[in-house]
Short mmCIF file of C-alpha atoms in Angstrom, two decimals:
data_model
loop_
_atom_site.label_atom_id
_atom_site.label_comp_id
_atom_site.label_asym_id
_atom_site.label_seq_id
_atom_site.Cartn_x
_atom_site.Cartn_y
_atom_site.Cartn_z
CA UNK A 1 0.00 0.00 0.00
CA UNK A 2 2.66 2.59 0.85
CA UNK A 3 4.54 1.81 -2.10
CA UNK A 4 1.54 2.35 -4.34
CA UNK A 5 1.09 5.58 -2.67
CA UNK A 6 4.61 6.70 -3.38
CA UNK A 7 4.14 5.82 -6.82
CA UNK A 8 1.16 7.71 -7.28
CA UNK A 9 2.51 10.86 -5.81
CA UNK A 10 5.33 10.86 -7.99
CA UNK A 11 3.17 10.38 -11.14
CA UNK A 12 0.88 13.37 -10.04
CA UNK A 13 4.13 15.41 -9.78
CA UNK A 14 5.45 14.20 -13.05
CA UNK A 15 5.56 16.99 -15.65
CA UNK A 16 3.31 15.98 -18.75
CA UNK A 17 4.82 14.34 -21.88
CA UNK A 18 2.41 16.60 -23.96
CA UNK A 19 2.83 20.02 -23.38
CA UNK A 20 0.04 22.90 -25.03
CA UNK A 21 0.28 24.53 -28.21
CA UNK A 22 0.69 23.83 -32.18
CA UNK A 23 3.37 20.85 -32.46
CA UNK A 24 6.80 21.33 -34.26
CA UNK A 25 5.71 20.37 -37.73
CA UNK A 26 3.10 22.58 -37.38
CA UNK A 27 5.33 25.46 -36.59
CA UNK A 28 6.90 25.03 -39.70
CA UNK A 29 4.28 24.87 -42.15
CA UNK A 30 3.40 28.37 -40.49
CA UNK A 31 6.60 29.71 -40.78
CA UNK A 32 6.84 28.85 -44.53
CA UNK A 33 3.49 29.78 -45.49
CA UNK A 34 4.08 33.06 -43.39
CA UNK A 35 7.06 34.14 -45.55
CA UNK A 36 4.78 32.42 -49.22
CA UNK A 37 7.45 30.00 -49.37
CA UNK A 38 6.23 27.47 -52.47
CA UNK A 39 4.34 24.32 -51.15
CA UNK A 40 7.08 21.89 -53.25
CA UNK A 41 9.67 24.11 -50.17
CA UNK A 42 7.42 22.98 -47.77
CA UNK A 43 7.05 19.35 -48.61
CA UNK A 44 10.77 19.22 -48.84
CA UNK A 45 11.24 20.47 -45.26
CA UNK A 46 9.33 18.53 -43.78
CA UNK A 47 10.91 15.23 -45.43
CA UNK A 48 13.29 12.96 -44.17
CA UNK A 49 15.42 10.19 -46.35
CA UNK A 50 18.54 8.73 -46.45
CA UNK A 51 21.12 8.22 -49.41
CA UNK A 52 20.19 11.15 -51.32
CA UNK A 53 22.32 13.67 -53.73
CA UNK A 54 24.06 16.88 -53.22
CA UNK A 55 21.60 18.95 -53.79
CA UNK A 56 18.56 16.80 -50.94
CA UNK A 57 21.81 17.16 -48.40
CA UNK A 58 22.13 21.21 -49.16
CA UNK A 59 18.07 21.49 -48.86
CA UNK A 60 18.20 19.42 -45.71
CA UNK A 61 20.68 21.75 -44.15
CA UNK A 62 18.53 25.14 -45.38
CA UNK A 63 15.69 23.17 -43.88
CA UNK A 64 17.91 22.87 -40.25
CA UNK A 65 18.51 26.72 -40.49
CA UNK A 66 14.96 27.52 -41.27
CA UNK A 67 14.16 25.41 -37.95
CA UNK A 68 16.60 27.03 -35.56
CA UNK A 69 16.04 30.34 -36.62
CA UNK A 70 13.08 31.32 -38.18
CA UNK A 71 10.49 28.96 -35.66
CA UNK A 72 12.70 28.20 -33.01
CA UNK A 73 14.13 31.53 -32.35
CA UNK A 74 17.98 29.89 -31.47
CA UNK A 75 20.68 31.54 -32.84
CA UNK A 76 23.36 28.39 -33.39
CA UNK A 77 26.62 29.95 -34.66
CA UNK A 78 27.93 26.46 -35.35
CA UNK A 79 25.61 25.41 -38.34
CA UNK A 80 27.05 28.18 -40.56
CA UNK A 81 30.67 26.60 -40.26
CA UNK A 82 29.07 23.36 -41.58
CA UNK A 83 30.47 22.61 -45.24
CA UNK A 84 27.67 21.76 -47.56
CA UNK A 85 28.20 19.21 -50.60
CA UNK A 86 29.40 19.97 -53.61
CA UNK A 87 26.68 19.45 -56.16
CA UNK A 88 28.01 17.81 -59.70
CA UNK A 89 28.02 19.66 -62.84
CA UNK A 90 25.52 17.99 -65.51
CA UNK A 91 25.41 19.23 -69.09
CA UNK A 92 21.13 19.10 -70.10
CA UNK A 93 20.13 16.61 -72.07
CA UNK A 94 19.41 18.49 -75.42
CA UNK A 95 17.34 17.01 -78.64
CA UNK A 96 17.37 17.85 -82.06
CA UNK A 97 14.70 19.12 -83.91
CA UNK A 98 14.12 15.85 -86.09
CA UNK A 99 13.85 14.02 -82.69
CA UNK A 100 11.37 16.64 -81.08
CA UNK A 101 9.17 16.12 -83.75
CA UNK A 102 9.32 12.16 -83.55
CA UNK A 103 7.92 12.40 -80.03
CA UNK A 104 5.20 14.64 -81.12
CA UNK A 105 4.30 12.43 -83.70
CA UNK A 106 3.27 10.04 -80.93
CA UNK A 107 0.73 11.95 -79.24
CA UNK A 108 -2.58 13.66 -79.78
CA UNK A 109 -5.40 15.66 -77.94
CA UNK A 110 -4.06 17.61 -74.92
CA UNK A 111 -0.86 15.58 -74.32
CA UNK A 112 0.55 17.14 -77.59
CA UNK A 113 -0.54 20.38 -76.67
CA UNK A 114 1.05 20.25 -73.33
CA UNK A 115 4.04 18.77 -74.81
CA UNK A 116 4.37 21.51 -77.21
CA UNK A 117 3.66 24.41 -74.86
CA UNK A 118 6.46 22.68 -73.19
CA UNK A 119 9.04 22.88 -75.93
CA UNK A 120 7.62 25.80 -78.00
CA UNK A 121 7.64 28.18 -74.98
CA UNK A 122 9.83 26.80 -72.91
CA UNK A 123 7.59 26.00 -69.94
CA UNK A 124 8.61 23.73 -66.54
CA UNK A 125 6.21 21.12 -66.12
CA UNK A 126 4.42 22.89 -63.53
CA UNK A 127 4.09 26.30 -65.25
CA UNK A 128 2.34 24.28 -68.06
CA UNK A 129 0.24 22.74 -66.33
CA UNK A 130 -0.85 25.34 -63.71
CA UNK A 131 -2.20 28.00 -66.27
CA UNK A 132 -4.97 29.67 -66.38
CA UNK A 133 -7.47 30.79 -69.12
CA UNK A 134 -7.02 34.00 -68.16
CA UNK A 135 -2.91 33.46 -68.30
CA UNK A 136 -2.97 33.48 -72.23
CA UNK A 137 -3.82 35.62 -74.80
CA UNK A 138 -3.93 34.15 -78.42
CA UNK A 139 -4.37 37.38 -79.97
CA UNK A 140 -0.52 38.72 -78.87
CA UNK A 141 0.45 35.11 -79.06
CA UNK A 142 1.57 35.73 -75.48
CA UNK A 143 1.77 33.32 -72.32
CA UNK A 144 2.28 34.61 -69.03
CA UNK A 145 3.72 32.87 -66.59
CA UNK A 146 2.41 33.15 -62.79
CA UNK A 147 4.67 32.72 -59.90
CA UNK A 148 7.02 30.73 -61.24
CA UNK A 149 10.82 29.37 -59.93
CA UNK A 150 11.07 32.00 -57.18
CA UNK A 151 8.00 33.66 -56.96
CA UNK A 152 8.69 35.73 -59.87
CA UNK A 153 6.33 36.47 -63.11
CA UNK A 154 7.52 36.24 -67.17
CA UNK A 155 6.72 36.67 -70.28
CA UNK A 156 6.98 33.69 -72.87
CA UNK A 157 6.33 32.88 -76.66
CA UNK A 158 2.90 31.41 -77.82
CA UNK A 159 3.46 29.47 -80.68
CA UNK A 160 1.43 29.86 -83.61
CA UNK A 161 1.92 25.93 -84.43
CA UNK A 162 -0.24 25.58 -80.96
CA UNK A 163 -2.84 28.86 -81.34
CA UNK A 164 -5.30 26.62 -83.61
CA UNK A 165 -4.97 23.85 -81.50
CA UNK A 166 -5.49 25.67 -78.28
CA UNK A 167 -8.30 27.33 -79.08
CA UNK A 168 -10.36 24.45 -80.05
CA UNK A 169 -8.82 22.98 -76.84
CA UNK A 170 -10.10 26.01 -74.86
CA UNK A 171 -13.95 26.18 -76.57
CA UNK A 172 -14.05 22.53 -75.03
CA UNK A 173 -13.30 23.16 -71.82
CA UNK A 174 -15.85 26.11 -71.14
CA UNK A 175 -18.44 23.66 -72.02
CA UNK A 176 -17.21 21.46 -69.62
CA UNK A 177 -16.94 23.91 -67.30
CA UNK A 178 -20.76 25.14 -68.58
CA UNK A 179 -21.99 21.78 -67.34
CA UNK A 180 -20.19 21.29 -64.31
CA UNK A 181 -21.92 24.83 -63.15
CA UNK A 182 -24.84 23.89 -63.91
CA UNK A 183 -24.56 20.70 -62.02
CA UNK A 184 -23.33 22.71 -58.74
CA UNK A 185 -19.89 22.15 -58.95
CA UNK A 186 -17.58 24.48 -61.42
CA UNK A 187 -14.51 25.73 -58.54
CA UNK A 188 -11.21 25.98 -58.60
CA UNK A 189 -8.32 26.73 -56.14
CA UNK A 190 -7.53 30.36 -55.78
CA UNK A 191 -3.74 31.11 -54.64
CA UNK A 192 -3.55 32.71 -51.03
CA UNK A 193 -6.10 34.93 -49.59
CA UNK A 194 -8.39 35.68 -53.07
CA UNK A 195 -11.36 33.44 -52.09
CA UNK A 196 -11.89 36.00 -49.08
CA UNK A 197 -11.74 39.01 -51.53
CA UNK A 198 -13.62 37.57 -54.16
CA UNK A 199 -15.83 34.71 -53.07
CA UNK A 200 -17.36 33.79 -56.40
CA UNK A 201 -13.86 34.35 -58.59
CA UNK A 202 -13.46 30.68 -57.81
CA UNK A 203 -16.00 29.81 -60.44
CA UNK A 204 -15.52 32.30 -62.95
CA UNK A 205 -14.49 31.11 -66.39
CA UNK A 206 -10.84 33.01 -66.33
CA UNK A 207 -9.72 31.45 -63.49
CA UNK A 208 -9.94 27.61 -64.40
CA UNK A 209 -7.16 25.58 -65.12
CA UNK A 210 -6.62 25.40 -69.10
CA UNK A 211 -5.50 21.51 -68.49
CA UNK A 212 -7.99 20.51 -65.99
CA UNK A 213 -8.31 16.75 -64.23
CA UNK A 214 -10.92 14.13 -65.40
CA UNK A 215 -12.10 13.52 -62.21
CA UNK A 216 -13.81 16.25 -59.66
CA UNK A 217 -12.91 16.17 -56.00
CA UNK A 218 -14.57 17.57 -52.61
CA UNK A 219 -12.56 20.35 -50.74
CA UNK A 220 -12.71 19.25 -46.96
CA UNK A 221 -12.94 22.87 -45.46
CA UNK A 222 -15.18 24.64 -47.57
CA UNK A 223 -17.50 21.76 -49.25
CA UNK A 224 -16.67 23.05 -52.73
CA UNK A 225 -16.57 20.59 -55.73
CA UNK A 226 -13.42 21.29 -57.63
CA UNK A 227 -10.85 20.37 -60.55
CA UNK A 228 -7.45 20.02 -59.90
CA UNK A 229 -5.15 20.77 -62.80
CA UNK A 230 -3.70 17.70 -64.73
CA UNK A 231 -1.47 16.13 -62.32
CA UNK A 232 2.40 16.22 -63.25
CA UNK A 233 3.16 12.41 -62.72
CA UNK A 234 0.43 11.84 -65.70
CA UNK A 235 2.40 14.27 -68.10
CA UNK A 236 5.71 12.63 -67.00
CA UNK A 237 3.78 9.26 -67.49
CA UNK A 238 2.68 10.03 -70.81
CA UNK A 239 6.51 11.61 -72.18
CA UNK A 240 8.50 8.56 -71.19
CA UNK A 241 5.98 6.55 -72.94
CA UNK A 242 5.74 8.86 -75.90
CA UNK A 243 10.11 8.46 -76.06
CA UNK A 244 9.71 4.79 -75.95
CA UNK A 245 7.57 4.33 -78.98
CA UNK A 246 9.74 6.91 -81.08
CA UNK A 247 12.52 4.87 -80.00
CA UNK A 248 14.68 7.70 -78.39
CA UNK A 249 17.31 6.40 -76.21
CA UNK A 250 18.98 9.57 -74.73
CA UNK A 251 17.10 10.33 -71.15
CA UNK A 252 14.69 12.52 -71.79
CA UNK A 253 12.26 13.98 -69.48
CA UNK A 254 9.82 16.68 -69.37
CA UNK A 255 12.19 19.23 -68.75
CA UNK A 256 14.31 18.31 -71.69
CA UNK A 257 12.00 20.26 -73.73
CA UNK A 258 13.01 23.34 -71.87
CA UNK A 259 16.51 22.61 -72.57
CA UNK A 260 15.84 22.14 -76.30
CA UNK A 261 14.14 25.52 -76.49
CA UNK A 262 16.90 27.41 -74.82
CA UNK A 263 19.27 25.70 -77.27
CA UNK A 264 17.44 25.75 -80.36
CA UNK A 265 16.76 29.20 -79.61
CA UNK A 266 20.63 30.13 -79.81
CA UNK A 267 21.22 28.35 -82.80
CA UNK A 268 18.65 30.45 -84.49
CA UNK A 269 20.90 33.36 -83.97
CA UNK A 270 18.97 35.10 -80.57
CA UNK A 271 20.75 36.61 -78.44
CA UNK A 272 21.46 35.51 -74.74
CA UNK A 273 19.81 38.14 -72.61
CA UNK A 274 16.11 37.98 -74.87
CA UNK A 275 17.07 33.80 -73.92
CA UNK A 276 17.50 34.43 -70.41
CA UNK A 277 14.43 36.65 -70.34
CA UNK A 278 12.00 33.57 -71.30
CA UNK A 279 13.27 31.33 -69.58
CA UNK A 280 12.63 33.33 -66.70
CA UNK A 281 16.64 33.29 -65.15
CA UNK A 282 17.53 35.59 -62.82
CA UNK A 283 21.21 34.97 -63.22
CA UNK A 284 22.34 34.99 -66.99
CA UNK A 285 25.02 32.50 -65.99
CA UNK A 286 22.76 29.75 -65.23
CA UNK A 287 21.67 30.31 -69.31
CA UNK A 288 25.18 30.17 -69.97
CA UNK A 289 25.10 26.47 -69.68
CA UNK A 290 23.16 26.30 -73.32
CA UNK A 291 26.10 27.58 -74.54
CA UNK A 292 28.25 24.91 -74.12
CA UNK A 293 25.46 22.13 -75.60
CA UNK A 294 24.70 23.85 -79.21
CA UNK A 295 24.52 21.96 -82.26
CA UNK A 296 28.80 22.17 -81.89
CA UNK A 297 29.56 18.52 -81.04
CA UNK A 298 32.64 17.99 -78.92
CA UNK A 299 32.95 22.03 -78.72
CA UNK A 300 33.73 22.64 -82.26
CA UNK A 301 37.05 20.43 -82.43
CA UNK A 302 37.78 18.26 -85.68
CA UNK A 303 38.82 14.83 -84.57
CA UNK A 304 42.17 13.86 -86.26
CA UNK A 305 40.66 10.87 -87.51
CA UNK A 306 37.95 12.83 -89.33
CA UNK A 307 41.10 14.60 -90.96
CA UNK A 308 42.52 11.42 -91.71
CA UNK A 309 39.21 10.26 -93.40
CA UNK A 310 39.28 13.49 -95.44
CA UNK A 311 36.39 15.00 -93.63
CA UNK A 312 36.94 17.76 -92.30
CA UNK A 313 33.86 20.60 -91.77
CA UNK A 314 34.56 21.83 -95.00
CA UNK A 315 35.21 18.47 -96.50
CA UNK A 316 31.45 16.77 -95.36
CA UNK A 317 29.87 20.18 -96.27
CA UNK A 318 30.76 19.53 -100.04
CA UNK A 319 29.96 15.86 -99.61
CA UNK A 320 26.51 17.40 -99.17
CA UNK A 321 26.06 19.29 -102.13
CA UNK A 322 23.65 18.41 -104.67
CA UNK A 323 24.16 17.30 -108.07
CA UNK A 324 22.56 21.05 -109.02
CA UNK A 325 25.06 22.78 -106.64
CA UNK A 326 22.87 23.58 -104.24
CA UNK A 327 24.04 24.42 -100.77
CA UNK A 328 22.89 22.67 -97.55
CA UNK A 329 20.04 23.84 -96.01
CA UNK A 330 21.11 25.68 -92.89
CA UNK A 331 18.70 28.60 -90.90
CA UNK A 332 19.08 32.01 -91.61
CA UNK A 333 17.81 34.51 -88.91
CA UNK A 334 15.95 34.07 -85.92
CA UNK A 335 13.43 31.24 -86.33
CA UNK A 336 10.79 30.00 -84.27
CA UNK A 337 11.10 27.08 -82.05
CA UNK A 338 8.02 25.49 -83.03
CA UNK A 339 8.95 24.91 -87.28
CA UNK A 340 11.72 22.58 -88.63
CA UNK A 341 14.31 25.40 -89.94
CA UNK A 342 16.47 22.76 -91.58
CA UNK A 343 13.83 20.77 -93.36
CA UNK A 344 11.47 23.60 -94.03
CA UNK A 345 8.73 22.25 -92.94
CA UNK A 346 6.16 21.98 -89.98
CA UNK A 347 6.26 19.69 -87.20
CA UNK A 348 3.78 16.77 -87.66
CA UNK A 349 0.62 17.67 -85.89
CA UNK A 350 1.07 20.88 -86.16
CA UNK A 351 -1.72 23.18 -87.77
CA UNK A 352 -0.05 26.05 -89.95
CA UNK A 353 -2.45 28.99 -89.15
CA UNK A 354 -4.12 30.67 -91.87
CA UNK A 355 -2.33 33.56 -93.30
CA UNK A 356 1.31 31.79 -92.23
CA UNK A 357 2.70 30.01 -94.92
CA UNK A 358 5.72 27.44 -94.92
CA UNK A 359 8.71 28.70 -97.35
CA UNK A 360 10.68 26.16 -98.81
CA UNK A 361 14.69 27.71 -99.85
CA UNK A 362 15.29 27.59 -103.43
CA UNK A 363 18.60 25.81 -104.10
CA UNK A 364 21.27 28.41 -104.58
CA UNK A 365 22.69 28.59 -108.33
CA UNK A 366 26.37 29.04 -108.88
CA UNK A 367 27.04 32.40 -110.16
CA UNK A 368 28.31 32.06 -114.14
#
């Protein structure tokens, strides 16, 4: 009996295990979404793996600092002396234009147009697939891109090879979005606080998602039945399939396609800064890496065994001229990313629009 007793006071002065207030996680997601952090920041925080790269080790380190000294006040000295891992160099994977087109080839209906927003206007995966209706304007042949890599806001090509397309595209959705109104349903996430400012902006027509889901879900705190956008695993689903069947064996993912644009676009003779500009970098050196992948193999350099072979730049450029004289094709000028420069010719799928005509080059004659 008196031992119970003892044990029972002790208990009663025991300090609880749970003490009041919002738990630790919780303290972070407010702290991020405080400061409008992205949520992709916030999932990354929060996660915890082993054997990862140089780059999961450097976030996992940002994510201690965040911890110590934006939620838990502490000032710790010690964690800026800590040396953070070097992160490789990796040259983008870069495809041609012939290649580009072969994927295309192998898709249809809203997959090629995401695809092809993706390399025509050089578009992450989820800038393309977060747009809005209201985010494009096919009369400027204009995109504009909403909070992208950093919170910031660009300015990107439309490409007329996609305007036809897109249209017809868009003219179906607002009749889905027609019925889905008048079935009750019709919403759409709003970013941050909009839904308090405008309550019924979450059902107008400008605001919905120009690649929407199939399926409708139920928002938990407000009741609302919504449409997510087209979910990015899908899209990344649908390219490596698309590679396989046009038999492509370099890795390609979605975000090759940016790094085709921002190539293709400096072959065609535009200058770095207008590059850098639609890509959306806020450093110029990080579109200084394009440099180094144009259509230059091995940096320019002649192999001595191509000079032993008797082909040499010059020499394979003559093996290519026609029995005419004609010179090999080759762009002049700035070109657009969505046409075939060297073949003359549109990419398959595409739908020239009315008024824009494909030019094929004449064969140069040899002057008598």
């Amino acid at each position: 009996m008196r031992g119970s007793g003892i044990a029972e006071a002790v208990a009663e002065e025991a300090p609880p295990y749970r003490t009041e207030g919002p738990k630790l996680l919780d303290r972070i997601r407010a702290a991020i979404r405080t400061r409008h952090l992205s949520a992709r920041t916030e999932e990354a925080y929060v996660a915890v793996e082993r054997r990862v790269s140089a780059s999961t080790q450097n976030q996992a380190l940002s994510a201690l600092l965040f911890l110590h000294r934006r939620v838990l006040g502490h000032d710790l000295p010690w964690l800026d002396r800590l040396v953070r891992a070097k992160r490789p160099v990796h040259v983008p994977t870069v495809l041609s234009r012939s290649e580009v087109a072969a994927i295309l080839s192998e898709l249809t209906g809203s997959r090629w147009l995401m695809v092809a927003l993706l390399y025509g206007a050089g578009l992450r995966l989820l800038e393309c697939l977060c747009l809005r209706v209201k985010d494009v304007d096919l009369e400027r042949n204009d995109i504009t891109v909403r909070a992208g890599k950093g919170g910031r806001d660009r300015h990107t090509v439309l490409p007329l090879a996609v305007r036809g397309r897109l249209g017809e595209h868009l003219a179906r959705m607002r009749r889905q979005h027609d019925a889905d109104l008048a079935r009750g349903a019709g919403w759409v996430e709003l970013p941050h606080a909009l839904p308090r400012k405008y309550p019924n902006a979450g059902r107008a027509w400008a605001w919905q998602w120009i690649f929407p889901a199939t399926r409708q879900y139920r928002d938990r705190d407000s009741g609302q039945w919504r449409r997510h956008h087209f979910h990015e695993s899908a899209l990344q689903r649908v390219v490596r399939e698309a590679v396989i069947r046009a038999r492509n064996a370099k890795p390609v993912g979605c975000h090759t396609f940016r790094h085709s644009f921002a190539t293709h676009l400096l072959e065609q003779g535009y200058d770095i800064r207008t590059v850098q500009e639609l890509l959306g970098h806020r450093d110029v050196r990080t579109t200084m890496i394009y440099t180094h992948v144009l259509n230059r193999g091995g940096l320019g350099v002649t192999s001595p065994v191509d000079v032993v072979a008797g082909l040499t730049p010059m020499a394979y450029a003559a093996s290519r001229l026609g029995r005419d004289g004609s010179q090999p094709n080759a762009p002049r000028g700035p070109q657009r990313p969505d046409a075939d420069v060297r073949r003359g010719e549109t990419l398959p799928g595409v739908d020239r629009p009315e008024g824009v005509a494909v030019r094929r080059r004449e064969p140069q004659r040899e002057r008598e």
